[in-house]
Tab-separated table of C-alpha atoms in Angstrom:
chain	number	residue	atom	x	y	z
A	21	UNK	CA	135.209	123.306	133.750
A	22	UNK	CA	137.956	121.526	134.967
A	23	UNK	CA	138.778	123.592	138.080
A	24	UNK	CA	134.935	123.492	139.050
A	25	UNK	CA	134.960	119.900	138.699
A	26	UNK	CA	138.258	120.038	141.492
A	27	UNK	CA	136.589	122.126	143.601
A	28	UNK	CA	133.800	119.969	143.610
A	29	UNK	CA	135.989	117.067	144.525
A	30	UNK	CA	138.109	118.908	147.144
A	31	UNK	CA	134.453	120.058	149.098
A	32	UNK	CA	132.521	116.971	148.965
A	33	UNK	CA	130.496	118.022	152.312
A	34	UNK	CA	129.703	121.191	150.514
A	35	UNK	CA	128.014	120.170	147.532
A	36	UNK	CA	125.943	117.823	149.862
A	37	UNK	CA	125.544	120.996	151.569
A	38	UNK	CA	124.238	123.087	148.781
A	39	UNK	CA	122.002	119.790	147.488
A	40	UNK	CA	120.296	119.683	151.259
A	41	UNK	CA	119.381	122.805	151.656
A	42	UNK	CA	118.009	122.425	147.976
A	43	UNK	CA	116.188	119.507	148.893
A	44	UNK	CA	114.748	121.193	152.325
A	45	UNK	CA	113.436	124.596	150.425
A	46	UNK	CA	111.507	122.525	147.647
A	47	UNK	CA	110.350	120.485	150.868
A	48	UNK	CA	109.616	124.117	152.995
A	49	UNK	CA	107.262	124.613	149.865
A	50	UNK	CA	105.158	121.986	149.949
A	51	UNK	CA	104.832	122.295	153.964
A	52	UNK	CA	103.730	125.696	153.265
A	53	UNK	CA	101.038	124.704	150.805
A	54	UNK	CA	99.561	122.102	152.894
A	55	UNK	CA	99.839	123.647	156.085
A	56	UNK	CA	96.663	124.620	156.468
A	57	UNK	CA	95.044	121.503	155.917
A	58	UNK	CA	97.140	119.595	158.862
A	59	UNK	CA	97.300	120.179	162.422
A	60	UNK	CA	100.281	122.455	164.309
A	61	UNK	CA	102.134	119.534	165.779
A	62	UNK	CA	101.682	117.547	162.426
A	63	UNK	CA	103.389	120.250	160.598
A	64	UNK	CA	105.865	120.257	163.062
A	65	UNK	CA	106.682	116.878	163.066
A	66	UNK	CA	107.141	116.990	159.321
A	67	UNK	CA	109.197	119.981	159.453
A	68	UNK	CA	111.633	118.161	162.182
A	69	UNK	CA	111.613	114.916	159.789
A	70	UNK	CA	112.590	117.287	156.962
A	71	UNK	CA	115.411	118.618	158.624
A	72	UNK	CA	116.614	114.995	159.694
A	73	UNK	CA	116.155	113.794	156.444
A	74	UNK	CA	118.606	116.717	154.888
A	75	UNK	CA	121.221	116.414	157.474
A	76	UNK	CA	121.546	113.099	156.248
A	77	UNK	CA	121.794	114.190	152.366
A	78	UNK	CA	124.620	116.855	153.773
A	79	UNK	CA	126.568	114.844	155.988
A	80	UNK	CA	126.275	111.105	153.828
A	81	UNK	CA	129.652	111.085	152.565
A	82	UNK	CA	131.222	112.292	156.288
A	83	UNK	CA	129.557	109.500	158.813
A	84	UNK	CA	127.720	107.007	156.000
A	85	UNK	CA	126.390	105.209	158.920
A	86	UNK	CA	125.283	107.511	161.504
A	87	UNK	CA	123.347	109.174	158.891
A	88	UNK	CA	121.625	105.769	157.616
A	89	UNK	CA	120.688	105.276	161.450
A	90	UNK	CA	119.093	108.751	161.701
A	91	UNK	CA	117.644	107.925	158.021
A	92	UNK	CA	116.025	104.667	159.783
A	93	UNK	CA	114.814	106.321	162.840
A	94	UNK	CA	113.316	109.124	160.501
A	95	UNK	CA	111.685	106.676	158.600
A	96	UNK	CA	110.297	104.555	161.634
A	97	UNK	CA	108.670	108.089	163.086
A	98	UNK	CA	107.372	108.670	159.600
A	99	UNK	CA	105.521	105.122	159.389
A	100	UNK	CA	104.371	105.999	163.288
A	101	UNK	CA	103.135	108.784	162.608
A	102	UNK	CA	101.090	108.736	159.551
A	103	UNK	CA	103.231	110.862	157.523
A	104	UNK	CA	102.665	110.210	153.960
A	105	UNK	CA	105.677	110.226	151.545
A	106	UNK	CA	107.056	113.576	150.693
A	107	UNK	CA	110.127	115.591	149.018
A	108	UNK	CA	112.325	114.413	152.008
A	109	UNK	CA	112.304	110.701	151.070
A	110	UNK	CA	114.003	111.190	148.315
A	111	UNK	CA	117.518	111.184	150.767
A	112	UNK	CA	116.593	107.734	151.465
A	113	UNK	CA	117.466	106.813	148.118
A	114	UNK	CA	120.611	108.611	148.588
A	115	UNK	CA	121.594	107.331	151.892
A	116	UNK	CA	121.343	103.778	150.303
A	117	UNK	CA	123.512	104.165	147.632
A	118	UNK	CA	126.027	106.022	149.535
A	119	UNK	CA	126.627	103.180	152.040
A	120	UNK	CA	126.479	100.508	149.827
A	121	UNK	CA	129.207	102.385	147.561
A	122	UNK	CA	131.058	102.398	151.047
A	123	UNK	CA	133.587	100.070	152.989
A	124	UNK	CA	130.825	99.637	155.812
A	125	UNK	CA	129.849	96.036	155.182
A	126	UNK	CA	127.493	96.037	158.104
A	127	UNK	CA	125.467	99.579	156.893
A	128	UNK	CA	125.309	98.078	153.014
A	129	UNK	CA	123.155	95.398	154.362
A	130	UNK	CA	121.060	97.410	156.274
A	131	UNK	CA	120.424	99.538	153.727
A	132	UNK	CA	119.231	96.611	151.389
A	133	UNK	CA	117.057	95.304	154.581
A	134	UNK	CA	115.548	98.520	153.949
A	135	UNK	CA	115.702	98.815	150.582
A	136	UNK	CA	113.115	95.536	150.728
A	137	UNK	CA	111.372	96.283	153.770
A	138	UNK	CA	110.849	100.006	153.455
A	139	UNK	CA	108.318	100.006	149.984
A	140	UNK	CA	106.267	97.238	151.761
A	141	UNK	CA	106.062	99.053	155.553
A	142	UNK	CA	104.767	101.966	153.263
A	143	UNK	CA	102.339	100.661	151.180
A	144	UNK	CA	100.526	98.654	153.571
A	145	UNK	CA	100.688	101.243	156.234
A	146	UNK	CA	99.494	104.465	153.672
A	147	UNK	CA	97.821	102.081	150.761
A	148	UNK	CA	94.496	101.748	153.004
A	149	UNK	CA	91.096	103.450	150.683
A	150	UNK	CA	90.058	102.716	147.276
A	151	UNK	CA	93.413	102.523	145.746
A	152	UNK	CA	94.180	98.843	146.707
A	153	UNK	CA	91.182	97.099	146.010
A	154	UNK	CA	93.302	94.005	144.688
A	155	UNK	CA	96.402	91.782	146.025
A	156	UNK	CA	97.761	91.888	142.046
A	157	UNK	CA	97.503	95.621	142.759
A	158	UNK	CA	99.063	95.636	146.118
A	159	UNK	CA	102.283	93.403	144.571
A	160	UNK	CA	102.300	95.550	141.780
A	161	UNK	CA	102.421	98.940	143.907
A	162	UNK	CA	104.779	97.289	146.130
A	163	UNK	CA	107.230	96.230	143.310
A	164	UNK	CA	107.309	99.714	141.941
A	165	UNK	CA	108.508	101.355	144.931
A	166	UNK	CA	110.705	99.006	145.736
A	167	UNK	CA	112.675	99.028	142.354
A	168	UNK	CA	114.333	102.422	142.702
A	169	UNK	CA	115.650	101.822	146.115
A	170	UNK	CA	117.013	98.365	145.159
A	171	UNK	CA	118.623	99.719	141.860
A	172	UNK	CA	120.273	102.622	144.228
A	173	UNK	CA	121.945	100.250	146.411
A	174	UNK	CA	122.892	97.821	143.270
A	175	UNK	CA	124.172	100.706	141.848
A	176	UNK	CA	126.218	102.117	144.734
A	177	UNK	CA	127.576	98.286	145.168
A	178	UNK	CA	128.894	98.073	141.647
A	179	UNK	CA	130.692	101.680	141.946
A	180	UNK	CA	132.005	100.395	145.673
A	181	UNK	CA	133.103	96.791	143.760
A	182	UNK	CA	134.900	99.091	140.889
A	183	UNK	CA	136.592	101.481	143.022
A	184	UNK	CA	138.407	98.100	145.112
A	185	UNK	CA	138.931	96.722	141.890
A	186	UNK	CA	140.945	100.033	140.930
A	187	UNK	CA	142.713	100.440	144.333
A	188	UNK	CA	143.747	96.655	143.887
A	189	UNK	CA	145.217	97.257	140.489
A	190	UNK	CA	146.743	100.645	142.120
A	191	UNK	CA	148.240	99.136	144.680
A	192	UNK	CA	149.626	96.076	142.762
A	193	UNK	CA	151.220	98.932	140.222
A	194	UNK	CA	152.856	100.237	143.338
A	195	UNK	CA	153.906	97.207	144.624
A	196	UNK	CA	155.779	95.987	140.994
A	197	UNK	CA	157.095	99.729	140.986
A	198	UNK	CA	158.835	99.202	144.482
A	199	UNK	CA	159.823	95.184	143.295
A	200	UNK	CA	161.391	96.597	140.181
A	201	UNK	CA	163.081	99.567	142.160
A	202	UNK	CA	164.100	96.721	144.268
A	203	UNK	CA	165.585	94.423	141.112
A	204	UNK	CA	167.442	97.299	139.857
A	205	UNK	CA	169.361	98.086	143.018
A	206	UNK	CA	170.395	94.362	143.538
A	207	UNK	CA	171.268	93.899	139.724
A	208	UNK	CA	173.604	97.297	140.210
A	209	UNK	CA	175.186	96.112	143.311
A	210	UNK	CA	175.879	92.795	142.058
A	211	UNK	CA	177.144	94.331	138.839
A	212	UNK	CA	179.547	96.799	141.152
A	213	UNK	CA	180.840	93.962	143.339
A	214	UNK	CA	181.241	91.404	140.337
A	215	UNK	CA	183.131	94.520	138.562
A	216	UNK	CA	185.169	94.782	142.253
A	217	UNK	CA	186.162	91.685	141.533
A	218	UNK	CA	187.460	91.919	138.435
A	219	UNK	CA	189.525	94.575	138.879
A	220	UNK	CA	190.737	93.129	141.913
A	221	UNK	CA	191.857	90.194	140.129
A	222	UNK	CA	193.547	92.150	137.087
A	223	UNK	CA	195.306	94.836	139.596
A	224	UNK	CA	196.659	92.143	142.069
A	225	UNK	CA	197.730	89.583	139.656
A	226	UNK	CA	199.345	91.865	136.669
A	227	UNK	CA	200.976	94.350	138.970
A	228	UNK	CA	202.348	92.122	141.494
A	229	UNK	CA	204.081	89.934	138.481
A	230	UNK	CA	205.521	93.860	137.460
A	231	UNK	CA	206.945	94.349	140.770
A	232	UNK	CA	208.474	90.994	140.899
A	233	UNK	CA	210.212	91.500	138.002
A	234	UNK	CA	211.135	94.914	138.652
A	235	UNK	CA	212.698	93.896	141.437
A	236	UNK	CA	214.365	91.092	139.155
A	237	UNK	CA	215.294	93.189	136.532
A	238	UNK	CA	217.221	96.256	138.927
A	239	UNK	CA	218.859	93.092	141.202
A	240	UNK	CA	220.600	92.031	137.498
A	241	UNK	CA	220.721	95.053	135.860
A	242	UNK	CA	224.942	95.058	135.720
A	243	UNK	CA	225.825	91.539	136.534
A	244	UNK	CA	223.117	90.309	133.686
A	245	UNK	CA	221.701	92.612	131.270
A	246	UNK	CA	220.276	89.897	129.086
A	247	UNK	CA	218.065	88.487	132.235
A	248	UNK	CA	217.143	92.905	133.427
A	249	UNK	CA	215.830	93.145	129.360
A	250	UNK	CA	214.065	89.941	129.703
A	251	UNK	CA	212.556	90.867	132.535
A	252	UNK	CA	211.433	94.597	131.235
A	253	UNK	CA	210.346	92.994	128.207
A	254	UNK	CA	207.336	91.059	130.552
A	255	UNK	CA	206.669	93.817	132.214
A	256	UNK	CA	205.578	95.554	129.251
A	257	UNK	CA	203.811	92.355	127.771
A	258	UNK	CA	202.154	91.983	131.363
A	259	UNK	CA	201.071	96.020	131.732
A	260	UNK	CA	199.121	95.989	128.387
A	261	UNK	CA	197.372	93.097	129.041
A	262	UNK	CA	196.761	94.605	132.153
A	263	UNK	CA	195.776	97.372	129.810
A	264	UNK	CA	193.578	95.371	127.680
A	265	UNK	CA	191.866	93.746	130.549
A	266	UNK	CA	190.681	97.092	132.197
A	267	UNK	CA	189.511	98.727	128.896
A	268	UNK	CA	187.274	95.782	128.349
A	269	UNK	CA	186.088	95.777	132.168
A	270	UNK	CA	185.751	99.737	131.619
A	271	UNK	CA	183.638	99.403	128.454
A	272	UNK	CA	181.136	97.065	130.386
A	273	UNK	CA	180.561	100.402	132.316
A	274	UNK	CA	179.893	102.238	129.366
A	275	UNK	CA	176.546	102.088	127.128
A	276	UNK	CA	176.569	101.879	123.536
A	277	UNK	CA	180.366	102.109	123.257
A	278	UNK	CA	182.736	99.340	122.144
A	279	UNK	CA	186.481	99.696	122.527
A	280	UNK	CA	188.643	99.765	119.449
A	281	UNK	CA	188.178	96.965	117.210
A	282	UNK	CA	184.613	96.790	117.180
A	283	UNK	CA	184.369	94.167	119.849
A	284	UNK	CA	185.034	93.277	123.612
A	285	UNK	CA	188.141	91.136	124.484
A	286	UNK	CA	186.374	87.448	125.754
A	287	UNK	CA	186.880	86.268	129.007
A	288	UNK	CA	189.503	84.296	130.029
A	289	UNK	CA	188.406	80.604	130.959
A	290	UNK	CA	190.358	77.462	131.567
A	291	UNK	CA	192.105	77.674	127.946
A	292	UNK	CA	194.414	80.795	129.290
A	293	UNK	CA	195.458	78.773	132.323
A	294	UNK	CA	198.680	77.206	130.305
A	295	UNK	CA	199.188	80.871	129.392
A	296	UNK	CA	198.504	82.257	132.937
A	297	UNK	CA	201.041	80.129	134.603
A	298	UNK	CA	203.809	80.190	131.529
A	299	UNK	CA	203.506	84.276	132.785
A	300	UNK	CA	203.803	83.222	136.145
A	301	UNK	CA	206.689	80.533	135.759
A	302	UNK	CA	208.290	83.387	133.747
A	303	UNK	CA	207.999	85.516	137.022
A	304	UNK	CA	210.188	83.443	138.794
A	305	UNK	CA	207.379	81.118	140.622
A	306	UNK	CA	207.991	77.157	139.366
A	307	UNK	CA	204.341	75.216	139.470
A	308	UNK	CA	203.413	72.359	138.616
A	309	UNK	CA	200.262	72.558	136.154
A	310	UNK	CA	198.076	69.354	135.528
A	311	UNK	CA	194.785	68.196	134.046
A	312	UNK	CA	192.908	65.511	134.886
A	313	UNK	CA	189.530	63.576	133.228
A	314	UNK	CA	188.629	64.523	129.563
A	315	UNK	CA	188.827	68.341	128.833
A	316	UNK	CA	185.692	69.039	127.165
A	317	UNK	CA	183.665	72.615	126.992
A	318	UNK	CA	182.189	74.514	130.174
A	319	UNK	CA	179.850	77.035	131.173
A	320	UNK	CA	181.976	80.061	130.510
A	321	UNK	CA	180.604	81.588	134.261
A	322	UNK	CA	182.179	77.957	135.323
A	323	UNK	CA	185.461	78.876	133.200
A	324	UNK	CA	186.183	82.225	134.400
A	325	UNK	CA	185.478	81.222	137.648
A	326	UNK	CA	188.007	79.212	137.554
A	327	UNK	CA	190.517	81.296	135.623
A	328	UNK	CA	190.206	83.493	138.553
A	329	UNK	CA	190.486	81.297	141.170
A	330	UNK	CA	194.132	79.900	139.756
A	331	UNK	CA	194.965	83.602	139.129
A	332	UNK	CA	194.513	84.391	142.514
A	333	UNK	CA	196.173	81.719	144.314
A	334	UNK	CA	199.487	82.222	142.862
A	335	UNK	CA	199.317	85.540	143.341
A	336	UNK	CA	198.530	85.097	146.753
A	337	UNK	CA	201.788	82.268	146.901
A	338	UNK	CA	203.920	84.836	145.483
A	339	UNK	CA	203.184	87.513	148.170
A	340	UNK	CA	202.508	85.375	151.126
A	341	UNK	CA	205.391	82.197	149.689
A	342	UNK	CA	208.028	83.685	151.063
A	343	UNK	CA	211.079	82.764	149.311
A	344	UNK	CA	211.938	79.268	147.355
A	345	UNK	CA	208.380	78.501	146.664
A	346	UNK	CA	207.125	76.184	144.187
A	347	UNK	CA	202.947	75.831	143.450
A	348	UNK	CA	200.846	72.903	142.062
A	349	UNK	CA	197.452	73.409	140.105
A	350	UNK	CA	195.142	70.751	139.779
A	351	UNK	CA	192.286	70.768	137.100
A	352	UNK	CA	190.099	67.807	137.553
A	353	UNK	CA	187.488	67.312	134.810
A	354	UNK	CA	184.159	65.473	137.049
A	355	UNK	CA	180.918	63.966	135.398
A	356	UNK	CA	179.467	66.813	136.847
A	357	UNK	CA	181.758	69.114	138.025
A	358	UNK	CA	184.892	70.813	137.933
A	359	UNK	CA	187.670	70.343	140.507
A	360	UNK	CA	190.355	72.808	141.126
A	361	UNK	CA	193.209	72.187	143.391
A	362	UNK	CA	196.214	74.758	144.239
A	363	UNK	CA	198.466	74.729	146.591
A	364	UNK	CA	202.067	75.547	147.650
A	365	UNK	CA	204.776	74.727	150.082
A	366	UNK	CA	205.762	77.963	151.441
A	367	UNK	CA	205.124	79.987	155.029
A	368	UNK	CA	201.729	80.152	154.614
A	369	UNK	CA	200.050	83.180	155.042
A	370	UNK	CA	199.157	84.661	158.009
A	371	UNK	CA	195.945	83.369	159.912
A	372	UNK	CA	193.902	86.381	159.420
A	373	UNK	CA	194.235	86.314	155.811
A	374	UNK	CA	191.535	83.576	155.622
A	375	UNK	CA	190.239	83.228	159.520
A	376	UNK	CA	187.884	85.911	158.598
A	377	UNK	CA	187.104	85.022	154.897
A	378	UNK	CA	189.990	86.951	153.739
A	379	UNK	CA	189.311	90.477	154.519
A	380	UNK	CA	192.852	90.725	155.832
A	381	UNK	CA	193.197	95.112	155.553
A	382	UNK	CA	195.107	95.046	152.445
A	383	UNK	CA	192.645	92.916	149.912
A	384	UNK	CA	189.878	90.826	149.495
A	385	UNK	CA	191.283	88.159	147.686
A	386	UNK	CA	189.705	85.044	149.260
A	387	UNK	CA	186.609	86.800	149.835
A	388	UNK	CA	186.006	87.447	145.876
A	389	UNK	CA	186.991	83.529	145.719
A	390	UNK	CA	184.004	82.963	147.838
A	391	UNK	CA	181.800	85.362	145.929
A	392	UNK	CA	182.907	83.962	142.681
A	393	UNK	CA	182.646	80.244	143.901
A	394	UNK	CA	178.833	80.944	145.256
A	395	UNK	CA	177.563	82.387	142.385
A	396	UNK	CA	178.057	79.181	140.397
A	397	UNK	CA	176.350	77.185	143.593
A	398	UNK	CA	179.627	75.476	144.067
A	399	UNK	CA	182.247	75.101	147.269
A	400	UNK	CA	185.712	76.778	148.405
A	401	UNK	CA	188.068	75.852	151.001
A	402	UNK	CA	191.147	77.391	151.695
A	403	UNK	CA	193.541	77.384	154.731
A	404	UNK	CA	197.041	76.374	155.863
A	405	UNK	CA	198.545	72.877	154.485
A	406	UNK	CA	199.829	70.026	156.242
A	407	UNK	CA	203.151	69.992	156.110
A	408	UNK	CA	203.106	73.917	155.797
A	409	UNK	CA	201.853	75.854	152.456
A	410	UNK	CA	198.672	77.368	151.798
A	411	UNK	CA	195.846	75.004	150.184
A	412	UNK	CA	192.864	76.158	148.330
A	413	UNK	CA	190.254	73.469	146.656
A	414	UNK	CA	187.177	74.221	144.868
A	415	UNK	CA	184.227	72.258	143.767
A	416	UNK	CA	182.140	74.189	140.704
A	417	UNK	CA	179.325	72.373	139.473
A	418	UNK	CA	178.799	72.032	135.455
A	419	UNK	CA	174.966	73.111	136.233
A	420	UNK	CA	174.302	75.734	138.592
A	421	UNK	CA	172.524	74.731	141.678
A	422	UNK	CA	171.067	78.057	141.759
């Protein structure tokens, strides 16, 4: 039943088809009956009106509105004629509620023009004799007629108003589908690149303190074996917290699995800084570390933020420095924000390290400064110091301006 019901949608022409030339040998019938009783060219004028009339049946759903024109014209010959209602009519019904179940705004209120006007042009032009011998009766006659073809085009109207009112909720489906599609893609880039930044941070910082001291620790390995252990012994404190920090980044990446201990290591925030740059003076990079205002608590985005931010810059001084460098850090605690100051007194670094927002070849450190800075709607600016050094400052509000 289902497959029939397919093929009848697939063939829509043909099933008008099959109902025409239905409609036209019930009509041939009743033309044969009465043919006697009419004259030749009456008969054929009825037979040509037939036809018309079951073109329009087959081809309704194809051109809706050619086929209510010929549907007018047939009935305006009809009326002209003096052809009483037959068979053959009964596509006018059809024709009606096929255009008004149609997107052809113009042919639905034609076909309700006739819906009205047709009944009335027939009853007063065939209700002549015995059978009208009242007005009451007349109004009555002329209501009856004109009910079905009214309720045809209501009818085709409500099934034209439901099928928008499913295509609207179809298309709004599709459009959420696409917006979601859309959501997902920007929530996994910005996951990726936040992740990018991350390890960025961890690799740069951690490893470049392991190569300083490796350096350190071969330069002094005979003259000072105490200093060479020393400075092995933070290597190995420095790799597992390396360690540590890329198993937690890692586990972010994986779903319903936590890393030993039942729970992920927090973020840093601006707590670890005293920590951060005790590793750091420990590397062999003196800075000066103060804090300004009242310390109180922040948003932890604000915090790591500006963990990072710290983290970066020195690792920048002690790759870019040159040697005999010394750093400052700044925290200033604002009414409602955050200010974060470091700078240094070495070479510099070279101008297309930050001329181009850091994308120098080798990293991407001032660019994930940028990135990390923006996404807490706050401010970065970094370039050469007066006086020489390198000098980044950064303004992160308390409440995002996002």
């Amino acid at each position: 039943m289902q497959r029939l019901y397919d093929f009848f949608r697939r063939h829509p022409t043909g099933v008008d088809t099959f109902w025409a030339v239905l409609l036209f040998g019930f009509n041939s019938l009743e033309l044969v009956s009465s043919a006697t009783a009419h004259s030749g060219l009456n008969t054929a004028v009825k037979l040509c009106l037939a036809v018309s009339l079951c073109v329009v049946v087959a081809l309704r759903r194809k051109a809706p509105g050619k086929m209510l024109l010929l549907a007018v014209v047939a009935g305006t010959v009809q009326l002209a004629c003096n052809i009483p209602p037959n068979l053959s009519d009964f596509s006018m019904l059809v024709i009606i509620y096929t255009v008004a179940s149609g997107t052809q705004r113009w042919a639905s209120r034609v076909a309700l023009a006739g819906a009205l006007i047709g009944p009335v042009l027939s009853v007063v032009r065939f209700g002549n004799g015995p059978t009208l011998r009242s007005i009451p009766e007349a109004l009555f006659i002329t209501g009856l007629f004109t009910v079905p073809f009214v309720l045809a085009w209501v009818l085709g109207d409500s099934v034209r108003t439901r099928r928008a009112y499913w295509a609207q909720l179809e298309e709004k489906a599709a459009r959420l589908e696409k917006e979601r599609e859309t959501q997902s893609r920007i929530a996994v880039a910005a996951e990726r690149a936040r992740i990018a930044r991350e390890l960025h941070d961890v690799v740069a910082h951690n490893v470049s303190v392991m190569v300083v001291q490796a350096d350190g620790a071969a330069y002094v390995l005979e003259s000072a074996p105490e200093q060479a252990k020393q400075a092995l012994e933070t290597i190995s404190d420095t790799g597992r917290q390396a360690l540590a920090e890329m198993r937690r980044l890692l586990g972010v990446l994986r779903t319903g699995e936590q890393p030993e201990g039942g729970e992920y290591v927090p973020q840093p925030g601006v707590e670890q800084l005293a920590d951060l740059i005790d590793q750091v003076r420990g590397a062999g990079l003196p800075v000066d570390f103060r804090v300004a205002g009242e310390p109180r608590p922040l948003p932890s985005s604000v915090e790591l933020t500006a963990y990072r931010i710290v983290q970066e810059a020195l690792t920048n001084t002690r790759k870019h420095g040159g040697p005999d460098v010394g750093a400052t850090v700044r925290l200033s605690y604002q009414d409602a924000e955050l200010d974060l100051l470091v700078e240094d007194d070495g070479r510099g670094a070279q101008h297309e390290l930050y001329s181009g927002g850091g994308a120098d070849g080798l990293g991407h450190g001032l660019i994930g400064m940028r990135e990390r800075v923006g996404m807490v709607g706050g401010s970065l600016d970094a370039g050469p110091r007066p006086g020489g050094g390198f000098r980044i400052s950064a303004v992160l509000p308390l409440k995002s301006g996002r």
